[in-house]
PDB file of C-alpha atoms in Angstrom:
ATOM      1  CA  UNK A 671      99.011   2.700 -46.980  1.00 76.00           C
ATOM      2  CA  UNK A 672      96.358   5.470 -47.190  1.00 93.00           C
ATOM      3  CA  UNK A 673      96.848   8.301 -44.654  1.00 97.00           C
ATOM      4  CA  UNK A 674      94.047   9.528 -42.961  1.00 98.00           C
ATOM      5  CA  UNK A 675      94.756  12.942 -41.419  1.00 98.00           C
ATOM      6  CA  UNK A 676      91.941  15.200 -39.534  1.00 98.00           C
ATOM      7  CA  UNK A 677      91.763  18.108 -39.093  1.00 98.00           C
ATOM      8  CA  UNK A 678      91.025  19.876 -35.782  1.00 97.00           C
ATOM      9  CA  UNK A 679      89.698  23.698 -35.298  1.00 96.00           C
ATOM     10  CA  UNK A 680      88.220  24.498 -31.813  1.00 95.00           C
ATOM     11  CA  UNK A 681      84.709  23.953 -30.866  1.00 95.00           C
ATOM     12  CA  UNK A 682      85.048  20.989 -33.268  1.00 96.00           C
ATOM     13  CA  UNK A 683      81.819  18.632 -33.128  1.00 96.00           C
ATOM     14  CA  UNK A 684      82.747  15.245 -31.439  1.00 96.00           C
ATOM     15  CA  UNK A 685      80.179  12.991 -33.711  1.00 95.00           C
ATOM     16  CA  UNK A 686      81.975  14.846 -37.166  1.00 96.00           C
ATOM     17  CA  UNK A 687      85.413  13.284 -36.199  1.00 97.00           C
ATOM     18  CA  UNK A 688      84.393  10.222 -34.465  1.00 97.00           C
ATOM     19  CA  UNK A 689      81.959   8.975 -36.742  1.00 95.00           C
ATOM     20  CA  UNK A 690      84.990   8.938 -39.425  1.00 96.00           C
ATOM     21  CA  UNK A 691      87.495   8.185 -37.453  1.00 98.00           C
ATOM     22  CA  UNK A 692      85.621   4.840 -36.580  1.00 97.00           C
ATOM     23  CA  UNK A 693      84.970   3.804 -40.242  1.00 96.00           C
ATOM     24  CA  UNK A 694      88.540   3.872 -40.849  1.00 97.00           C
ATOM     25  CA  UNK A 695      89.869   2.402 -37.913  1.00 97.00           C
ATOM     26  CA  UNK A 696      87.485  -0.345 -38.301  1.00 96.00           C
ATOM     27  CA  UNK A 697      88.686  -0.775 -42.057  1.00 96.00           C
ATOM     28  CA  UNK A 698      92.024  -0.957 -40.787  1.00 97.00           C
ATOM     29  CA  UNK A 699      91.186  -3.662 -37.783  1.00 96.00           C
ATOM     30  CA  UNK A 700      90.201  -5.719 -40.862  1.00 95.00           C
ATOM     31  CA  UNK A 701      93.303  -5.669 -42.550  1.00 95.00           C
ATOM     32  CA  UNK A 702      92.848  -2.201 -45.122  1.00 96.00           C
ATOM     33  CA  UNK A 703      95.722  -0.535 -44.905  1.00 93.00           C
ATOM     34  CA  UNK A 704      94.593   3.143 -43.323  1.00 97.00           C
ATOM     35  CA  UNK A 705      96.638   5.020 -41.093  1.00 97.00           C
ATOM     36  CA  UNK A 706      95.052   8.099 -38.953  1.00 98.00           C
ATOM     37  CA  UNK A 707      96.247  10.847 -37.523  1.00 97.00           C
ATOM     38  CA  UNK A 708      95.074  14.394 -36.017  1.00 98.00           C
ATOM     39  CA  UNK A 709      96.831  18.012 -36.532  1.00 98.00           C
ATOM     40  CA  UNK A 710      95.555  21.017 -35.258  1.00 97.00           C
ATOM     41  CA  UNK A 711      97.021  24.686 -34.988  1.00 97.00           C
ATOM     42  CA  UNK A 712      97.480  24.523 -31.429  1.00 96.00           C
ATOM     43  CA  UNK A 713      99.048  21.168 -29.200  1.00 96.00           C
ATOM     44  CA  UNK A 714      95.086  21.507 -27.886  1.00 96.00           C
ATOM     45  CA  UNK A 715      91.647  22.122 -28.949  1.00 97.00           C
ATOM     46  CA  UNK A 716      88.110  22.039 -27.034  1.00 96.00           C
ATOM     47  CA  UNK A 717      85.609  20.249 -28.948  1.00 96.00           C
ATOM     48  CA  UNK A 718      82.159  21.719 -28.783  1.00 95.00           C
ATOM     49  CA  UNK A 719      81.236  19.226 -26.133  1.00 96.00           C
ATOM     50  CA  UNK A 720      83.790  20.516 -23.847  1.00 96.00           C
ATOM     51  CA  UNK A 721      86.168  17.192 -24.210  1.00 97.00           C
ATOM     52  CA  UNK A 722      89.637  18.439 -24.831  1.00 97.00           C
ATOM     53  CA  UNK A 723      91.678  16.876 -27.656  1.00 97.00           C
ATOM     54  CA  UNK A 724      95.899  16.479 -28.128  1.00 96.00           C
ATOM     55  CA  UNK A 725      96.617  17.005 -31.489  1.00 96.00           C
ATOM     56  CA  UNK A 726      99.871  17.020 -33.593  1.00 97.00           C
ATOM     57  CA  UNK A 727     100.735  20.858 -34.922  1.00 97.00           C
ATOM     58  CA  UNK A 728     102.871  19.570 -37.564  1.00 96.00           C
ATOM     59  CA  UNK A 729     101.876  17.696 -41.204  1.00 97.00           C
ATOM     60  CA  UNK A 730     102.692  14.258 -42.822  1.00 95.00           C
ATOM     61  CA  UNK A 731     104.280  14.130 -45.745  1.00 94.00           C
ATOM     62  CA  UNK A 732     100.991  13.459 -47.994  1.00 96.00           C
ATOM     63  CA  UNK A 733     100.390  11.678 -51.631  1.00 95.00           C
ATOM     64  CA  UNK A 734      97.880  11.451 -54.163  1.00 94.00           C
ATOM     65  CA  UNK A 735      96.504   8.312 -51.603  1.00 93.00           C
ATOM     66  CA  UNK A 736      95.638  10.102 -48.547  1.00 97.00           C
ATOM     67  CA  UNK A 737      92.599  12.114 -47.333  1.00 98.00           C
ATOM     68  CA  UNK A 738      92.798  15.004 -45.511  1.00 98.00           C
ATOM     69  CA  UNK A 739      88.783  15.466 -43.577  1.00 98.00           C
ATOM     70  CA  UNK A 740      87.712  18.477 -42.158  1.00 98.00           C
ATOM     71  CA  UNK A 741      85.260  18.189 -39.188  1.00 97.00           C
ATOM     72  CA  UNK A 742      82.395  20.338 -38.545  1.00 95.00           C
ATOM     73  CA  UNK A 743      82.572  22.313 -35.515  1.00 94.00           C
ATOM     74  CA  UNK A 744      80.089  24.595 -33.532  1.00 90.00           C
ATOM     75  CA  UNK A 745      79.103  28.291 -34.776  1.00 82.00           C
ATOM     76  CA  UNK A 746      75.835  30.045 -35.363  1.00 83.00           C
ATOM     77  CA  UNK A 747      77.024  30.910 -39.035  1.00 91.00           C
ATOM     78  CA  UNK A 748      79.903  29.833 -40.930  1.00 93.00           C
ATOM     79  CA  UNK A 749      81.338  33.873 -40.881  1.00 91.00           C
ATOM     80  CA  UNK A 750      81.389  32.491 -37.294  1.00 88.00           C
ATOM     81  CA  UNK A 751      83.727  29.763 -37.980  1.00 86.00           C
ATOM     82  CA  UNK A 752      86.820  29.895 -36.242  1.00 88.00           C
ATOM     83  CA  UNK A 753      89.904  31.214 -38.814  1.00 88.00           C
ATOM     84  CA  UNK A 754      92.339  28.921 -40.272  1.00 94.00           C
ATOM     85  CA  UNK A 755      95.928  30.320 -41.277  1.00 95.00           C
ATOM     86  CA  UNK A 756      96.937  30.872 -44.608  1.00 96.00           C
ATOM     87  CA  UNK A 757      99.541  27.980 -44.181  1.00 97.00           C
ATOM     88  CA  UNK A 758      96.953  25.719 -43.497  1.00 97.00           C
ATOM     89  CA  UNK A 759      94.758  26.660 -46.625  1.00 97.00           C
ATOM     90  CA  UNK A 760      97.168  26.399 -48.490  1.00 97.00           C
ATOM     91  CA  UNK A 761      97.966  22.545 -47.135  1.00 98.00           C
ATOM     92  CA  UNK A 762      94.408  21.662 -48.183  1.00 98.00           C
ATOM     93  CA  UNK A 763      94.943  23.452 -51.549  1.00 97.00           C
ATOM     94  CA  UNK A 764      98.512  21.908 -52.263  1.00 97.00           C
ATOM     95  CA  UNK A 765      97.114  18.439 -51.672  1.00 98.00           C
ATOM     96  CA  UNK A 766      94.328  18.420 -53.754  1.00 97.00           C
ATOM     97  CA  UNK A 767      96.295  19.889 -56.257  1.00 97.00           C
ATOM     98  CA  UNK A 768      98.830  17.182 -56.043  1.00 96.00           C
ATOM     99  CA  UNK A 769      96.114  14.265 -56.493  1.00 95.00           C
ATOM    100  CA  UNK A 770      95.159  13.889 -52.825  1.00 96.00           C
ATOM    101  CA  UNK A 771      91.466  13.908 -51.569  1.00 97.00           C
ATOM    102  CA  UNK A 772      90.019  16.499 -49.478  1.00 98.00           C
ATOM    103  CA  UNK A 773      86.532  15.886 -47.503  1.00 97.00           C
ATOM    104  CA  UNK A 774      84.219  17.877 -45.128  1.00 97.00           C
ATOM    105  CA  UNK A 775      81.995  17.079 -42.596  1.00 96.00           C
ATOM    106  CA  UNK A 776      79.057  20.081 -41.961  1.00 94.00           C
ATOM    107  CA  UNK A 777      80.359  22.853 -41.768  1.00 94.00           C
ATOM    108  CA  UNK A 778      84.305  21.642 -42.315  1.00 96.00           C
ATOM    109  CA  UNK A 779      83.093  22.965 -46.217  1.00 96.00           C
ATOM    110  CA  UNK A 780      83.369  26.540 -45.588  1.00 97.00           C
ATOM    111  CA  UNK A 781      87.402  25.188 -44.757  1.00 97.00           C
ATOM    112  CA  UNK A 782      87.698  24.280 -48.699  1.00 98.00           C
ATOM    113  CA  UNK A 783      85.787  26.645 -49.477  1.00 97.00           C
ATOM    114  CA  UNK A 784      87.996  29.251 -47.572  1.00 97.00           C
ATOM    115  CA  UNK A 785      91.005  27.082 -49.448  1.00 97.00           C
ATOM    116  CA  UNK A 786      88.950  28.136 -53.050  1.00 97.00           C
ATOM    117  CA  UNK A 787      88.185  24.386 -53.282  1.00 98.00           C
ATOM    118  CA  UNK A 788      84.897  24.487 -53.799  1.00 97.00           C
ATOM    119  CA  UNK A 789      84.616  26.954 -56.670  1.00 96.00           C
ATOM    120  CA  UNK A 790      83.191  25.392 -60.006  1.00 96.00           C
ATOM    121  CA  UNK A 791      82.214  21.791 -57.644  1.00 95.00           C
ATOM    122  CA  UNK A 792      79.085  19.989 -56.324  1.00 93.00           C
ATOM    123  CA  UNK A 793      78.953  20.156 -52.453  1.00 94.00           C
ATOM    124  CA  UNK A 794      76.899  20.042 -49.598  1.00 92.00           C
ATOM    125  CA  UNK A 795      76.599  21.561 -45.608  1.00 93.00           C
ATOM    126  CA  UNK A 796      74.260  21.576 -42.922  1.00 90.00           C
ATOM    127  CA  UNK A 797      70.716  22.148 -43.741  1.00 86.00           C
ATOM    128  CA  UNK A 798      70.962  24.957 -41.608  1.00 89.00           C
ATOM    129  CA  UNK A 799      74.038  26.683 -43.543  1.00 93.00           C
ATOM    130  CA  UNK A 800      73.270  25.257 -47.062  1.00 92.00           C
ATOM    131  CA  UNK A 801      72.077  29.327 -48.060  1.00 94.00           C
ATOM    132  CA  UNK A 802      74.851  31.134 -46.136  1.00 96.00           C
ATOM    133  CA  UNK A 803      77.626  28.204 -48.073  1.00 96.00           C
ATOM    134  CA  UNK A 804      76.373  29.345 -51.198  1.00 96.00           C
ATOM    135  CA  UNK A 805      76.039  33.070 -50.603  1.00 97.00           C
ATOM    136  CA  UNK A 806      79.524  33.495 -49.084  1.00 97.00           C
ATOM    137  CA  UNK A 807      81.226  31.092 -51.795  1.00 97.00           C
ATOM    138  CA  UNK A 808      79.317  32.021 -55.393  1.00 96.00           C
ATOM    139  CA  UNK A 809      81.533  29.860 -57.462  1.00 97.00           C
ATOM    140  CA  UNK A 810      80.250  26.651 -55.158  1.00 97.00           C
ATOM    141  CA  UNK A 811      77.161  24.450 -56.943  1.00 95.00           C
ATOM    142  CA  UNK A 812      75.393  23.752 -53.359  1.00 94.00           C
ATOM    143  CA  UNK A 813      73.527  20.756 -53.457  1.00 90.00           C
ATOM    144  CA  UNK A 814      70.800  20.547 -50.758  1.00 81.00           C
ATOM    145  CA  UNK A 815      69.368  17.960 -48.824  1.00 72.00           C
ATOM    146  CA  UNK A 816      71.695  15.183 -50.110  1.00 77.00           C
ATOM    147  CA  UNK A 817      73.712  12.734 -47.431  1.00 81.00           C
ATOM    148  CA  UNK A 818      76.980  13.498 -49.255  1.00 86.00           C
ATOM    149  CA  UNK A 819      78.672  14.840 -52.992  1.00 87.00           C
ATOM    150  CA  UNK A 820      81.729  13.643 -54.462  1.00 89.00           C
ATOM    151  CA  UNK A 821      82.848  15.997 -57.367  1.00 91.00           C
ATOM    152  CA  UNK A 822      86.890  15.875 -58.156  1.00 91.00           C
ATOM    153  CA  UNK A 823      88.374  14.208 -55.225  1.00 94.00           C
ATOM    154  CA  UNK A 824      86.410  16.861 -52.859  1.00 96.00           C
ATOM    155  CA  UNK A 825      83.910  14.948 -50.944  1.00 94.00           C
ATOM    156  CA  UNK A 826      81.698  17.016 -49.142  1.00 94.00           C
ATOM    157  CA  UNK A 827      78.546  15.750 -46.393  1.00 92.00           C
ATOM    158  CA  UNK A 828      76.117  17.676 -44.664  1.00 87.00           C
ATOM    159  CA  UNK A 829      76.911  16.903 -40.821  1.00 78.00           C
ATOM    160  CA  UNK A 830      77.136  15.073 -38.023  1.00 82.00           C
ATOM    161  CA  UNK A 831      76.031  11.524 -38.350  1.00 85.00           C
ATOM    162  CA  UNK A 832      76.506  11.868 -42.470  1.00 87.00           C
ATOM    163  CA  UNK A 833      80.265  11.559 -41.993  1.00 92.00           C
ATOM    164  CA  UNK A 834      80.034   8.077 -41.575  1.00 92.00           C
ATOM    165  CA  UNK A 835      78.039   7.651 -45.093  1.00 87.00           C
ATOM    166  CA  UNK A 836      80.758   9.790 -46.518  1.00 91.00           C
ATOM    167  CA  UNK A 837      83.650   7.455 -44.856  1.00 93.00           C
ATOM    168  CA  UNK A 838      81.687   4.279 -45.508  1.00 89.00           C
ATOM    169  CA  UNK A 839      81.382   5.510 -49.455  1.00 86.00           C
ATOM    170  CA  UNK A 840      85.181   6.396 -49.277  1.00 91.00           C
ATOM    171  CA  UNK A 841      85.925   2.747 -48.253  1.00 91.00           C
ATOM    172  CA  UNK A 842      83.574   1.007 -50.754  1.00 85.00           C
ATOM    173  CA  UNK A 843      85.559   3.216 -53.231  1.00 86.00           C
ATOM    174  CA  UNK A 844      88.790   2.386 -52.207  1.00 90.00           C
ATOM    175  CA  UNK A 845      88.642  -1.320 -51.156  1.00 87.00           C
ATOM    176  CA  UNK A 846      84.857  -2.243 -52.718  1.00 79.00           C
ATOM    177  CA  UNK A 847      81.280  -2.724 -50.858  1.00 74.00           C
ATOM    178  CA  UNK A 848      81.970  -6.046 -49.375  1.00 76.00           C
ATOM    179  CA  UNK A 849      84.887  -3.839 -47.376  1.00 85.00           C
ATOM    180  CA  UNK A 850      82.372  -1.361 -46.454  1.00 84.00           C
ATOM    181  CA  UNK A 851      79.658  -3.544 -46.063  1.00 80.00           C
ATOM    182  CA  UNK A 852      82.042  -5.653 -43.340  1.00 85.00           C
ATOM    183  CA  UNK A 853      82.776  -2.020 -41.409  1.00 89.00           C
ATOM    184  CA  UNK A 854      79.325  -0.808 -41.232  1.00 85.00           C
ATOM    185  CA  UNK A 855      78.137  -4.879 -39.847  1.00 80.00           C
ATOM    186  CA  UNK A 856      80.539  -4.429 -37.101  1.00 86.00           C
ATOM    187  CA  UNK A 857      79.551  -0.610 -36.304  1.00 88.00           C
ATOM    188  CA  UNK A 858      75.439  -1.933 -36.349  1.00 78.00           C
ATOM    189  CA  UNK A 859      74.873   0.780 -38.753  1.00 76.00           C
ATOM    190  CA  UNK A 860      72.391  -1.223 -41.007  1.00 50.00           C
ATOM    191  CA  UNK A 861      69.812   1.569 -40.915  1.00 37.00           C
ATOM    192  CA  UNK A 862      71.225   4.047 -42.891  1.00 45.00           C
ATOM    193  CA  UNK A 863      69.684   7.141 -44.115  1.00 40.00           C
ATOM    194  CA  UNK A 864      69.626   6.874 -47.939  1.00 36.00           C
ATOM    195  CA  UNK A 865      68.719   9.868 -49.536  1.00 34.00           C
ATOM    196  CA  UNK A 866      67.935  10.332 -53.593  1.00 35.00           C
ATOM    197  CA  UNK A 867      71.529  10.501 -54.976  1.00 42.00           C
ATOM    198  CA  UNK A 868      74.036   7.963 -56.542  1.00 41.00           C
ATOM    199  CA  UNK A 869      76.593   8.817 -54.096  1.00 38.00           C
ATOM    200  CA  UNK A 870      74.079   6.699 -51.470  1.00 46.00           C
ATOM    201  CA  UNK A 871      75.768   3.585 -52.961  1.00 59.00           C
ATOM    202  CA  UNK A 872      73.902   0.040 -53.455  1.00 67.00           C
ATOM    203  CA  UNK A 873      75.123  -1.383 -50.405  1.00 64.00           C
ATOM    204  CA  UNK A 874      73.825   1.114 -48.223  1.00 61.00           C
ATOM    205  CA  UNK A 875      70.717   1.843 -49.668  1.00 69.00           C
ATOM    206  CA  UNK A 876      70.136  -2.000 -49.317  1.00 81.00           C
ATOM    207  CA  UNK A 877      71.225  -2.644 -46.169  1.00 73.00           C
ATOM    208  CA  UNK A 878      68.249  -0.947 -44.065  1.00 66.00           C
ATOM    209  CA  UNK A 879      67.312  -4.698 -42.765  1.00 75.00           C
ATOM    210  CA  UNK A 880      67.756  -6.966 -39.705  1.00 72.00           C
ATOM    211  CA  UNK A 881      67.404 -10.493 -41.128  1.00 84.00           C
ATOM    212  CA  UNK A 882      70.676 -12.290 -40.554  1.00 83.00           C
ATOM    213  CA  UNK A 883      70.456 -14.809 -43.686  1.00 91.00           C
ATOM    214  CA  UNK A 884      70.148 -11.781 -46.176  1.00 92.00           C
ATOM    215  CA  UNK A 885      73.205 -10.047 -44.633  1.00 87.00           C
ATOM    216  CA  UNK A 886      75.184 -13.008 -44.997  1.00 89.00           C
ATOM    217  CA  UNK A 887      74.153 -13.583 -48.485  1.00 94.00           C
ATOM    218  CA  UNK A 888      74.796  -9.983 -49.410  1.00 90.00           C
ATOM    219  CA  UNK A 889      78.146 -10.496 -47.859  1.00 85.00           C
ATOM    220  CA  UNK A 890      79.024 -13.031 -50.377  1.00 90.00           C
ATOM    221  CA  UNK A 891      77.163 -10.999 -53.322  1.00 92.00           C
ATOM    222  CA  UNK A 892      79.505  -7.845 -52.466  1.00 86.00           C
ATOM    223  CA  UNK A 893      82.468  -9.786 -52.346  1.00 83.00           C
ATOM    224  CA  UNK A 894      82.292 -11.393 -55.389  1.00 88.00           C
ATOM    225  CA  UNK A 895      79.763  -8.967 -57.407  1.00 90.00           C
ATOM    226  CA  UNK A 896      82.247  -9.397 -60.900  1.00 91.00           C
ATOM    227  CA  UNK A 897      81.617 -13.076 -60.587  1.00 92.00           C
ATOM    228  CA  UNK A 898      78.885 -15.522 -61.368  1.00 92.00           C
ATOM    229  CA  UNK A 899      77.197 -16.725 -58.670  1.00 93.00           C
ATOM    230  CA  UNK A 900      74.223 -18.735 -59.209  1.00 95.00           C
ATOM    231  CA  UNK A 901      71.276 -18.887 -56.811  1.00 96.00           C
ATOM    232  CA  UNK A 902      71.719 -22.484 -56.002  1.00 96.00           C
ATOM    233  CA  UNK A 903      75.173 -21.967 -54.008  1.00 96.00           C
ATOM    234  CA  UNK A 904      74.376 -18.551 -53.069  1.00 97.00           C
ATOM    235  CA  UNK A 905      71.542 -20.505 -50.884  1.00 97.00           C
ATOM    236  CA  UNK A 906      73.492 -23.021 -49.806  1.00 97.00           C
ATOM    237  CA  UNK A 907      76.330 -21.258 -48.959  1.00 96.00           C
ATOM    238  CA  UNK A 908      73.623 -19.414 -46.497  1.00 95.00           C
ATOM    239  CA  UNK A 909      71.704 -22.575 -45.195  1.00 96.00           C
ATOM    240  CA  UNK A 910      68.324 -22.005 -46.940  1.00 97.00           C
ATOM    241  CA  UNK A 911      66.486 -23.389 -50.170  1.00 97.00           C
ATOM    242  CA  UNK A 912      66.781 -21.279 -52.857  1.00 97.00           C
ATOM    243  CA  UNK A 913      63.444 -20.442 -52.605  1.00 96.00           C
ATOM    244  CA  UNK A 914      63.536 -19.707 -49.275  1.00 97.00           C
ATOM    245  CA  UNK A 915      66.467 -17.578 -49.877  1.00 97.00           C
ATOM    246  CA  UNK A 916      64.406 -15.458 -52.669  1.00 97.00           C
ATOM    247  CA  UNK A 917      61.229 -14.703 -50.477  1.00 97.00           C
ATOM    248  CA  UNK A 918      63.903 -13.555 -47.697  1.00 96.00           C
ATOM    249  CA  UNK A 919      65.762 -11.244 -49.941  1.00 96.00           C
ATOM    250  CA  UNK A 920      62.888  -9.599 -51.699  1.00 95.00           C
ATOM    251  CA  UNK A 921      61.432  -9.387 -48.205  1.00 93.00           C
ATOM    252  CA  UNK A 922      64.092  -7.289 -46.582  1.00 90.00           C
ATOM    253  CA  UNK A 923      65.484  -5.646 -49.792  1.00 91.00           C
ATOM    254  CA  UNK A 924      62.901  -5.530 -52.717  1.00 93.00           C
ATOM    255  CA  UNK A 925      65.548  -7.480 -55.201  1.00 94.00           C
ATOM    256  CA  UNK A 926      66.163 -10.645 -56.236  1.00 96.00           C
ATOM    257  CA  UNK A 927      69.544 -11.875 -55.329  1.00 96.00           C
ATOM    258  CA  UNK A 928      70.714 -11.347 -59.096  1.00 95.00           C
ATOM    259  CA  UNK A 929      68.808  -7.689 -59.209  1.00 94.00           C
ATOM    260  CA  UNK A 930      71.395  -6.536 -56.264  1.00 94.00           C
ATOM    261  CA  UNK A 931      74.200  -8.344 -57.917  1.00 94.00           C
ATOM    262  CA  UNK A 932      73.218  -6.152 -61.146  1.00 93.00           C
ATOM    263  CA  UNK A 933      72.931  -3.027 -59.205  1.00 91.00           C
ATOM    264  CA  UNK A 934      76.409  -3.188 -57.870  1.00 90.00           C
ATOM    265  CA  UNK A 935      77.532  -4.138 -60.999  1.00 91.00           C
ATOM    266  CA  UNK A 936      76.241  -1.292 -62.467  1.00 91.00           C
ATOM    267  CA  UNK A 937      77.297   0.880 -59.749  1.00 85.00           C
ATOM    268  CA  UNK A 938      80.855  -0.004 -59.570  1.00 85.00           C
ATOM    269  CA  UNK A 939      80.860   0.299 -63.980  1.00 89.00           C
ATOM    270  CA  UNK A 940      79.573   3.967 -63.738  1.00 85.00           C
ATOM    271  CA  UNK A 941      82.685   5.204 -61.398  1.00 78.00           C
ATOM    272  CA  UNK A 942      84.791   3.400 -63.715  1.00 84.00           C
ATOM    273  CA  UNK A 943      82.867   5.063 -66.735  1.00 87.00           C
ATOM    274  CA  UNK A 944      82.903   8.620 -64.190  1.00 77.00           C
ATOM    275  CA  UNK A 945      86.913   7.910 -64.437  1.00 74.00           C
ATOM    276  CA  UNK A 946      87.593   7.619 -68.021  1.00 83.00           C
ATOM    277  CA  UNK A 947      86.752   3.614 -69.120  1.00 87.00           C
ATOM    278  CA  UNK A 948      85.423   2.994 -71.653  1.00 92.00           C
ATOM    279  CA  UNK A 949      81.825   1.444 -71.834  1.00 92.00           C
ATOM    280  CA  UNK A 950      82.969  -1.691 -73.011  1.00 94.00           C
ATOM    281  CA  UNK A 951      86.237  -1.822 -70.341  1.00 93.00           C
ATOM    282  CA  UNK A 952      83.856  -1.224 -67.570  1.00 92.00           C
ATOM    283  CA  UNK A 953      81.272  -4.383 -68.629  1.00 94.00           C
ATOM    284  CA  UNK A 954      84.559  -6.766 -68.554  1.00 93.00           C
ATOM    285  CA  UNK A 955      85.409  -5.477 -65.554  1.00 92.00           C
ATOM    286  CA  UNK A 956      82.263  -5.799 -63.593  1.00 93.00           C
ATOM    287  CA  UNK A 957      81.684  -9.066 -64.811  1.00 94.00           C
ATOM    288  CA  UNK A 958      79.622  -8.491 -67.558  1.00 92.00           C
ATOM    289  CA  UNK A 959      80.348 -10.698 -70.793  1.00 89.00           C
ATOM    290  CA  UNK A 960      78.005  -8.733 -73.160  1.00 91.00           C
ATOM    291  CA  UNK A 961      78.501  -4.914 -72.802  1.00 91.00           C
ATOM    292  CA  UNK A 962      75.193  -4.808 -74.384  1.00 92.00           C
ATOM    293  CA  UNK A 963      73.858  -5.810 -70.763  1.00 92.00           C
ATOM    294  CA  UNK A 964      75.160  -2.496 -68.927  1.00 92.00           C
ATOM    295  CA  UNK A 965      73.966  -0.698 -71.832  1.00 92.00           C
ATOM    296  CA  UNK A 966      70.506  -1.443 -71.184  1.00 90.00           C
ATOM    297  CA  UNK A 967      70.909  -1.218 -67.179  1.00 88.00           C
ATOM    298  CA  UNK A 968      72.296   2.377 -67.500  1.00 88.00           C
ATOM    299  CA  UNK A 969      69.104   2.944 -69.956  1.00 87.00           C
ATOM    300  CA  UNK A 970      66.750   2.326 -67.518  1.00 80.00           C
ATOM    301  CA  UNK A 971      68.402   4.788 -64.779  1.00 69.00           C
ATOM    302  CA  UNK A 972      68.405   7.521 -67.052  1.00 56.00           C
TER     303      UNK A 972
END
């Protein structure tokens, strides 16, 4: 069971924690074993949009498993933010150190950064506060005008509607696309922003379509992406020729059926790679017989 604990300041943006908060409640409704809860350092806070919120004041015991997510919350600059207790920071800090993830929505990064969690790591804010991030925390490598970073187990997105890439990524990473892919189908979030970076994973960047009969064959492709699975039954596991089921794809996402399976393929082998595998490990594990194959698909992304 992963624990998924927010954290609440006042004046806390509604969309930062809901839009999370929904991707892993939905994960959970199918069957993902996520658990959420809320903790604040008073029984109450105000969100920016005036709705007020019960929280707990006391902390789960937390593992290298769980997430602790910092929502953005309303202030003209971040030297504005509302202050966080040193036994707080020191939560966040203790956490991470122990193996545990630590995530931001907007401006929830100047929280790790306050924590010294950002020092020496890729992140990301709100357009608007990109400048001030970097200026007030040096050590920080800002990224701008990216959907989301993921550098050591601190995930980082720049604001309100990008929390759900960042909790949709978290999901595919924990549980693979075809778990993400499920979550984001039932929360009609097909049009997704994509952005330039490889943290926009395959499935989202892919998924910015309406036709039915591709969705459903994507389904199957994410599910079983380390597996052969030849256009023949992928079409008639969808109800279409296979030629049919070609135009469709290319149609909606500019692959081929085996292109997409490639790209998640390739994906899912350079976290591995990111993690310590070996080239070779990675290719077996993917699916690939000939490690020779991701070879030459990491070539041509370089």
């Amino acid at each position: 069971m992963s624990h998924i604990v927010f954290l609440l300041v006042p004046g806390v943006h509604l969309l930062d924690l809901a839009g999370p908060a929904q991707v892993f409640s939905s994960a959970a409704g199918f069957g993902h074993p996520y658990t959420l809860s809320y903790v604040a350092e008073q029984p109450q806070v105000t969100t920016a949009q005036g709705l007020p919120l019960v929280a707990g004041l006391d902390w789960p015991e937390l593992g290298p498993g769980d997430l602790i997510v910092v929502p953005g919350w309303r202030a003209v600059t971040l030297a504005d933010a509302p202050a966080l207790g040193s036994a707080t920071l020191k939560v966040l800090r203790d956490h991470h150190a122990g193996g545990g993830r630590v995530a931001s929505v907007c401006a929830g990064a100047e929280a790790l950064g306050r924590a010294g969690l950002l020092d020496g790591r890729r992140c990301t804010t709100h357009h608007d506060v990109q400048d001030e991030l970097a200026l007030r925390h040096p050590g920080a490598v800002v990224v701008r005008d990216v959907l989301f970073t993921a550098d050591d187990r601190v995930i980082t997105s720049a604001g309100i509607a990008s929390g759900i890439d960042l909790a949709l990524y978290l999901v595919a990473t924990d549980h693979g696309p075809a778990a993400a892919a499920q979550v984001a189908r039932e929360m009609v979030v097909y049009a997704r922003r994509n952005g330039h970076e490889p943290q926009s994973s395959a499935m989202l960047r892919h998924r910015s379509h309406l036709d039915d009969t591709v969705h459903r064959a994507q389904n199957l492709i994410d599910a079983r992406f380390d597996r052969p699975l030849p256009l023949p039954a992928l079409a008639a596991a969808v109800g279409v020729s296979e030629r049919t089921l070609t135009r469709l794809f290319g149609r909606a996402t500019g692959l081929t059926p085996l292109r997409y399976q490639q790209t998640l393929r390739l994906e899912r082998a350079q976290h591995l790679i990111s993690h310590g595998a070996t080239i070779d490990a990675a290719a077996r594990s993917v699916g690939f017989e000939d490690p020779r194959m991701l070879r030459r698909l990491r070539a041509r992304t370089v």
